[in-house]
PDB file of C-alpha atoms in Angstrom:
ATOM      1  CA  MET A   1      -0.015  -0.095  -0.058  1.00 41.00           C
ATOM      2  CA  THR A   2       2.982   2.422   0.275  1.00 41.00           C
ATOM      3  CA  SER A   3       3.349   4.934  -2.661  1.00 40.00           C
ATOM      4  CA  GLY A   4       6.492   6.454  -3.563  1.00 42.00           C
ATOM      5  CA  LEU A   5       7.550   8.786  -6.047  1.00 44.00           C
ATOM      6  CA  THR A   6       7.234   6.591  -9.029  1.00 43.00           C
ATOM      7  CA  LYS A   7       3.466   6.843  -8.592  1.00 62.00           C
ATOM      8  CA  GLN A   8       3.142  10.424  -7.783  1.00 81.00           C
ATOM      9  CA  SER A   9       0.304  10.476  -5.492  1.00 91.00           C
ATOM     10  CA  LYS A  10      -2.195  13.158  -6.105  1.00 94.00           C
ATOM     11  CA  THR A  11      -2.085  16.576  -4.214  1.00 95.00           C
ATOM     12  CA  LEU A  12      -5.150  17.701  -2.344  1.00 97.00           C
ATOM     13  CA  THR A  13      -6.873  20.693  -3.005  1.00 96.00           C
ATOM     14  CA  PRO A  14      -8.440  23.074  -0.405  1.00 96.00           C
ATOM     15  CA  LYS A  15     -11.771  21.738  -0.848  1.00 97.00           C
ATOM     16  CA  GLN A  16     -10.556  18.473  -0.358  1.00 98.00           C
ATOM     17  CA  GLU A  17      -8.859  19.195   2.756  1.00 97.00           C
ATOM     18  CA  SER A  18     -11.976  20.941   4.369  1.00 97.00           C
ATOM     19  CA  MET A  19     -14.202  17.998   3.256  1.00 98.00           C
ATOM     20  CA  ILE A  20     -11.819  15.426   4.791  1.00 98.00           C
ATOM     21  CA  LEU A  21     -11.536  17.246   8.037  1.00 98.00           C
ATOM     22  CA  GLY A  22     -15.262  17.422   8.340  1.00 97.00           C
ATOM     23  CA  TYR A  23     -15.636  13.964   7.465  1.00 98.00           C
ATOM     24  CA  LEU A  24     -12.907  13.086  10.252  1.00 98.00           C
ATOM     25  CA  ALA A  25     -14.969  15.355  12.852  1.00 96.00           C
ATOM     26  CA  ASP A  26     -17.873  13.014  12.685  1.00 92.00           C
ATOM     27  CA  ARG A  27     -15.931   9.619  13.063  1.00 95.00           C
ATOM     28  CA  ARG A  28     -14.515   7.666  15.800  1.00 94.00           C
ATOM     29  CA  ASN A  29     -11.015   8.831  17.073  1.00 96.00           C
ATOM     30  CA  SER A  30     -11.729  12.227  15.548  1.00 98.00           C
ATOM     31  CA  LEU A  31      -9.142  14.142  17.299  1.00 98.00           C
ATOM     32  CA  ARG A  32      -6.194  11.684  16.783  1.00 98.00           C
ATOM     33  CA  ASN A  33      -7.313  11.210  12.985  1.00 98.00           C
ATOM     34  CA  ARG A  34      -7.471  14.834  12.552  1.00 98.00           C
ATOM     35  CA  ILE A  35      -4.108  15.453  13.967  1.00 98.00           C
ATOM     36  CA  MET A  36      -2.623  12.720  11.575  1.00 98.00           C
ATOM     37  CA  PHE A  37      -4.159  14.419   8.574  1.00 98.00           C
ATOM     38  CA  LEU A  38      -2.952  17.846   9.539  1.00 98.00           C
ATOM     39  CA  LEU A  39       0.475  16.442  10.171  1.00 98.00           C
ATOM     40  CA  SER A  40       0.472  15.189   6.585  1.00 97.00           C
ATOM     41  CA  CYS A  41      -0.735  18.048   4.614  1.00 96.00           C
ATOM     42  CA  LYS A  42       0.163  21.047   6.990  1.00 95.00           C
ATOM     43  CA  SER A  43       3.497  19.716   8.345  1.00 95.00           C
ATOM     44  CA  GLY A  44       4.463  17.532   5.428  1.00 94.00           C
ATOM     45  CA  LEU A  45       5.421  14.434   7.561  1.00 95.00           C
ATOM     46  CA  ARG A  46       6.281  11.101   6.268  1.00 94.00           C
ATOM     47  CA  ALA A  47       4.007   8.058   7.525  1.00 96.00           C
ATOM     48  CA  LYS A  48       7.476   7.132   9.427  1.00 94.00           C
ATOM     49  CA  GLU A  49       7.718  10.563  11.102  1.00 95.00           C
ATOM     50  CA  ILE A  50       3.923  10.695  12.404  1.00 97.00           C
ATOM     51  CA  SER A  51       4.447   7.274  13.984  1.00 97.00           C
ATOM     52  CA  GLY A  52       7.641   8.293  15.737  1.00 96.00           C
ATOM     53  CA  LEU A  53       6.444  11.541  16.877  1.00 97.00           C
ATOM     54  CA  LYS A  54       6.579  11.881  20.780  1.00 96.00           C
ATOM     55  CA  TRP A  55       5.763  14.901  22.948  1.00 96.00           C
ATOM     56  CA  LYS A  56       9.211  15.860  23.667  1.00 96.00           C
ATOM     57  CA  ASN A  57       9.179  16.852  19.870  1.00 96.00           C
ATOM     58  CA  LEU A  58       6.774  19.516  20.630  1.00 96.00           C
ATOM     59  CA  LEU A  59       6.804  20.587  24.165  1.00 95.00           C
ATOM     60  CA  THR A  60       8.453  23.603  25.566  1.00 93.00           C
ATOM     61  CA  ASP A  61      10.226  23.392  29.187  1.00 90.00           C
ATOM     62  CA  GLU A  62       6.703  24.557  30.467  1.00 90.00           C
ATOM     63  CA  ILE A  63       4.960  21.449  29.309  1.00 91.00           C
ATOM     64  CA  GLU A  64       2.784  23.428  26.460  1.00 94.00           C
ATOM     65  CA  VAL A  65       2.554  22.836  22.894  1.00 96.00           C
ATOM     66  CA  GLY A  66       5.275  24.945  21.400  1.00 95.00           C
ATOM     67  CA  ASP A  67       5.247  26.805  18.043  1.00 95.00           C
ATOM     68  CA  THR A  68       7.501  24.050  16.053  1.00 94.00           C
ATOM     69  CA  ILE A  69       7.904  20.406  15.669  1.00 95.00           C
ATOM     70  CA  HIS A  70      11.493  19.198  16.276  1.00 94.00           C
ATOM     71  CA  LEU A  71      12.047  16.289  14.094  1.00 92.00           C
ATOM     72  CA  THR A  72      15.011  14.428  15.026  1.00 90.00           C
ATOM     73  CA  ASN A  73      17.056  11.987  12.656  1.00 87.00           C
ATOM     74  CA  ASP A  74      16.161   8.876  14.466  1.00 86.00           C
ATOM     75  CA  ILE A  75      12.439   9.247  13.647  1.00 89.00           C
ATOM     76  CA  SER A  76      13.145  10.743  10.159  1.00 81.00           C
ATOM     77  CA  LYS A  77      14.569   9.491   6.914  1.00 72.00           C
ATOM     78  CA  GLY A  78      18.531   9.357   7.344  1.00 66.00           C
ATOM     79  CA  LYS A  79      20.935  11.856   8.854  1.00 66.00           C
ATOM     80  CA  ASN A  80      19.634  14.709   6.654  1.00 66.00           C
ATOM     81  CA  GLY A  81      16.006  14.133   7.903  1.00 67.00           C
ATOM     82  CA  GLY A  82      15.944  15.971  11.274  1.00 84.00           C
ATOM     83  CA  ARG A  83      14.483  19.410  10.821  1.00 90.00           C
ATOM     84  CA  VAL A  84      12.272  22.165  12.531  1.00 91.00           C
ATOM     85  CA  ILE A  85       8.959  22.677  11.262  1.00 93.00           C
ATOM     86  CA  PRO A  86       6.425  25.260  12.288  1.00 94.00           C
ATOM     87  CA  ILE A  87       3.039  24.107  13.590  1.00 95.00           C
ATOM     88  CA  HIS A  88       0.418  25.291  11.312  1.00 96.00           C
ATOM     89  CA  LYS A  89      -2.557  27.256  13.388  1.00 95.00           C
ATOM     90  CA  THR A  90      -5.354  24.834  12.717  1.00 96.00           C
ATOM     91  CA  LEU A  91      -2.863  22.012  14.156  1.00 97.00           C
ATOM     92  CA  LYS A  92      -2.150  23.619  17.331  1.00 97.00           C
ATOM     93  CA  PRO A  93      -5.382  23.895  19.285  1.00 97.00           C
ATOM     94  CA  LEU A  94      -6.066  19.994  18.371  1.00 98.00           C
ATOM     95  CA  LEU A  95      -2.505  19.064  19.840  1.00 98.00           C
ATOM     96  CA  GLN A  96      -3.165  21.141  22.944  1.00 97.00           C
ATOM     97  CA  GLU A  97      -6.457  19.026  23.393  1.00 97.00           C
ATOM     98  CA  LEU A  98      -4.497  15.768  23.055  1.00 97.00           C
ATOM     99  CA  LEU A  99      -1.811  17.060  25.416  1.00 96.00           C
ATOM    100  CA  GLU A 100      -4.421  17.489  28.242  1.00 95.00           C
ATOM    101  CA  ILE A 101      -5.702  14.071  27.536  1.00 95.00           C
ATOM    102  CA  HIS A 102      -2.502  12.163  27.556  1.00 95.00           C
ATOM    103  CA  SER A 103      -1.407  14.287  30.468  1.00 93.00           C
ATOM    104  CA  LYS A 104      -4.343  13.130  32.741  1.00 92.00           C
ATOM    105  CA  ARG A 105      -3.648   9.396  31.838  1.00 90.00           C
ATOM    106  CA  ILE A 106       0.000   9.560  33.097  1.00 87.00           C
ATOM    107  CA  ARG A 107      -1.029  11.881  35.933  1.00 82.00           C
ATOM    108  CA  GLY A 108       1.375  14.792  35.246  1.00 72.00           C
ATOM    109  CA  ASN A 109       4.620  12.665  34.992  1.00 86.00           C
ATOM    110  CA  LYS A 110       6.386  14.843  32.923  1.00 88.00           C
ATOM    111  CA  THR A 111       9.482  12.263  31.955  1.00 89.00           C
ATOM    112  CA  ALA A 112       6.778   9.952  31.181  1.00 93.00           C
ATOM    113  CA  LEU A 113       4.783  12.435  29.138  1.00 94.00           C
ATOM    114  CA  TYR A 114       7.894  13.545  26.943  1.00 94.00           C
ATOM    115  CA  GLU A 115       8.582   9.926  26.035  1.00 95.00           C
ATOM    116  CA  THR A 116       4.852   9.402  25.062  1.00 96.00           C
ATOM    117  CA  SER A 117       3.673   8.600  21.169  1.00 96.00           C
ATOM    118  CA  LEU A 118       1.412  11.372  19.809  1.00 97.00           C
ATOM    119  CA  ILE A 119      -0.548   8.805  17.971  1.00 97.00           C
ATOM    120  CA  GLN A 120      -1.598   5.522  19.604  1.00 96.00           C
ATOM    121  CA  THR A 121      -4.043   3.070  18.531  1.00 95.00           C
ATOM    122  CA  GLU A 122      -6.727   1.552  20.892  1.00 91.00           C
ATOM    123  CA  ARG A 123      -4.726  -1.482  21.295  1.00 92.00           C
ATOM    124  CA  SER A 124      -1.306   0.164  21.890  1.00 95.00           C
ATOM    125  CA  LYS A 125       0.565   3.295  22.919  1.00 94.00           C
ATOM    126  CA  SER A 126       2.118   3.631  19.709  1.00 95.00           C
ATOM    127  CA  ALA A 127       1.398   3.170  16.013  1.00 97.00           C
ATOM    128  CA  THR A 128       3.690   1.648  13.237  1.00 96.00           C
ATOM    129  CA  PRO A 129       4.501   3.555  10.213  1.00 96.00           C
ATOM    130  CA  GLN A 130       2.315   0.892   8.480  1.00 97.00           C
ATOM    131  CA  VAL A 131      -0.658   1.636  10.569  1.00 97.00           C
ATOM    132  CA  ILE A 132      -0.298   5.349   9.456  1.00 97.00           C
ATOM    133  CA  VAL A 133       0.058   4.050   5.806  1.00 97.00           C
ATOM    134  CA  ASN A 134      -3.156   2.124   6.013  1.00 98.00           C
ATOM    135  CA  PHE A 135      -5.100   4.888   7.755  1.00 98.00           C
ATOM    136  CA  PHE A 136      -4.453   6.976   4.795  1.00 98.00           C
ATOM    137  CA  HIS A 137      -5.256   4.218   2.221  1.00 97.00           C
ATOM    138  CA  ASN A 138      -8.617   3.323   4.057  1.00 98.00           C
ATOM    139  CA  LEU A 139      -9.509   7.092   4.415  1.00 98.00           C
ATOM    140  CA  TYR A 140      -9.273   8.093   0.763  1.00 98.00           C
ATOM    141  CA  LYS A 141     -10.923   4.633  -0.346  1.00 97.00           C
ATOM    142  CA  ASP A 142     -13.937   5.641   1.849  1.00 97.00           C
ATOM    143  CA  LEU A 143     -14.126   8.887   0.441  1.00 97.00           C
ATOM    144  CA  GLY A 144     -13.872   7.628  -3.059  1.00 97.00           C
ATOM    145  CA  LEU A 145     -10.466   9.553  -3.694  1.00 97.00           C
ATOM    146  CA  ILE A 146      -8.607   7.510  -6.312  1.00 96.00           C
ATOM    147  CA  GLY A 147      -4.979   8.049  -6.804  1.00 95.00           C
ATOM    148  CA  TYR A 148      -4.199   9.312  -3.402  1.00 96.00           C
ATOM    149  CA  SER A 149      -2.074   7.706  -0.465  1.00 96.00           C
ATOM    150  CA  SER A 150      -0.222   8.503   2.791  1.00 95.00           C
ATOM    151  CA  HIS A 151       2.100  10.516   0.604  1.00 94.00           C
ATOM    152  CA  SER A 152      -0.719  12.860  -0.670  1.00 96.00           C
ATOM    153  CA  GLY A 153      -0.711  15.319   2.454  1.00 96.00           C
ATOM    154  CA  ARG A 154       3.383  15.446   2.083  1.00 94.00           C
ATOM    155  CA  ARG A 155       2.890  16.307  -1.658  1.00 94.00           C
ATOM    156  CA  THR A 156       0.427  18.998  -0.820  1.00 94.00           C
ATOM    157  CA  PHE A 157       2.453  20.561   1.597  1.00 93.00           C
ATOM    158  CA  ILE A 158       5.501  20.575  -0.233  1.00 91.00           C
ATOM    159  CA  THR A 159       3.617  22.132  -3.500  1.00 90.00           C
ATOM    160  CA  ASN A 160       1.807  24.675  -1.458  1.00 92.00           C
ATOM    161  CA  THR A 161       4.673  25.953   0.560  1.00 91.00           C
ATOM    162  CA  ALA A 162       6.897  25.964  -2.705  1.00 89.00           C
ATOM    163  CA  ARG A 163       4.180  28.301  -4.675  1.00 87.00           C
ATOM    164  CA  LYS A 164       3.806  30.859  -1.819  1.00 88.00           C
ATOM    165  CA  VAL A 165       7.439  30.920  -0.115  1.00 86.00           C
ATOM    166  CA  SER A 166       8.483  33.770  -2.623  1.00 84.00           C
ATOM    167  CA  THR A 167       5.678  35.749  -1.222  1.00 85.00           C
ATOM    168  CA  VAL A 168       7.546  35.783   2.302  1.00 86.00           C
ATOM    169  CA  GLY A 169      10.879  36.117   1.077  1.00 88.00           C
ATOM    170  CA  GLY A 170      11.784  32.683   0.740  1.00 87.00           C
ATOM    171  CA  SER A 171      13.056  30.171  -1.708  1.00 86.00           C
ATOM    172  CA  LEU A 172      13.128  26.575  -2.809  1.00 85.00           C
ATOM    173  CA  ARG A 173      15.915  25.997  -0.450  1.00 86.00           C
ATOM    174  CA  ASP A 174      13.554  26.418   2.350  1.00 88.00           C
ATOM    175  CA  ILE A 175      11.119  23.991   1.187  1.00 88.00           C
ATOM    176  CA  GLN A 176      13.913  21.427   0.836  1.00 87.00           C
ATOM    177  CA  TYR A 177      14.701  22.157   4.182  1.00 86.00           C
ATOM    178  CA  LEU A 178      11.151  21.878   5.632  1.00 89.00           C
ATOM    179  CA  ALA A 179      10.642  18.706   3.505  1.00 85.00           C
ATOM    180  CA  GLY A 180      13.986  16.989   5.003  1.00 84.00           C
ATOM    181  CA  HIS A 181      15.315  16.260   1.630  1.00 82.00           C
ATOM    182  CA  SER A 182      19.098  15.890   1.119  1.00 80.00           C
ATOM    183  CA  THR A 183      18.910  17.800  -2.593  1.00 83.00           C
ATOM    184  CA  LEU A 184      16.608  20.278  -4.059  1.00 81.00           C
ATOM    185  CA  GLN A 185      16.247  17.780  -7.146  1.00 83.00           C
ATOM    186  CA  THR A 186      14.360  15.710  -4.825  1.00 77.00           C
ATOM    187  CA  THR A 187      12.091  18.683  -3.691  1.00 77.00           C
ATOM    188  CA  GLN A 188      11.124  19.687  -7.333  1.00 82.00           C
ATOM    189  CA  ARG A 189      10.057  16.175  -8.276  1.00 79.00           C
ATOM    190  CA  TYR A 190       7.321  16.352  -5.218  1.00 76.00           C
ATOM    191  CA  ILE A 191       6.073  19.838  -6.616  1.00 75.00           C
ATOM    192  CA  ASP A 192       2.721  19.944  -8.981  1.00 72.00           C
ATOM    193  CA  HIS A 193       2.920  22.294 -12.066  1.00 63.00           C
ATOM    194  CA  ASP A 194       0.520  24.605 -12.707  1.00 60.00           C
ATOM    195  CA  SER A 195       0.292  25.886 -16.225  1.00 56.00           C
ATOM    196  CA  GLU A 196      -1.708  28.918 -15.484  1.00 57.00           C
ATOM    197  CA  SER A 197       0.653  29.981 -12.974  1.00 53.00           C
ATOM    198  CA  GLN A 198       3.383  29.639 -15.366  1.00 48.00           C
ATOM    199  CA  ARG A 199       1.632  31.738 -17.931  1.00 55.00           C
ATOM    200  CA  LYS A 200       0.906  34.484 -15.380  1.00 60.00           C
ATOM    201  CA  VAL A 201       4.675  34.688 -14.087  1.00 48.00           C
ATOM    202  CA  VAL A 202       5.781  34.783 -17.712  1.00 50.00           C
ATOM    203  CA  ASP A 203       3.573  37.706 -18.255  1.00 55.00           C
ATOM    204  CA  LEU A 204       5.267  39.517 -15.357  1.00 50.00           C
ATOM    205  CA  ILE A 205       8.771  39.607 -16.493  1.00 44.00           C
TER     206      ILE A 205
END
């Protein structure tokens, strides 16, 4: 069920993102599942990274959800995978809600909380990368979205940030860092092309 660059999973439109979040809001494990979806399309995380996230990767010294996700190499893809990703405004309140739930379960034990996995299943206190892949596979299948996979959110994140980064004074190098790619060439392969945008930008020069 895994999908690599050879299959080029489809990217999501803003309308599809809203539809999916609305769908998940009315389903079982709504909070956890919405967080998984947003970690994919608003943080660009791989299934392996979503699986490996622990509270120590997000919390401040005051035991609050910070403004960034600190991905370490051990939960990412190799020695160049570690990076710091700003937390999207729609994701942060959901993380805060989940933090309260997990804090109550371990009765405020700071050390235990730091080592607690964000994503847990009903049977386990963690989730394997394959569990994450399966979640996205079943989600898109249930919604009748053909050609989408656990990689779709990541491609959506990279494509959207690449299109807008110049408006805030950034470049594709910044997207390369956020994506955790070792080369800019890899980042460029993730980005969907937009012929209309290409026409408009040529008209500007």
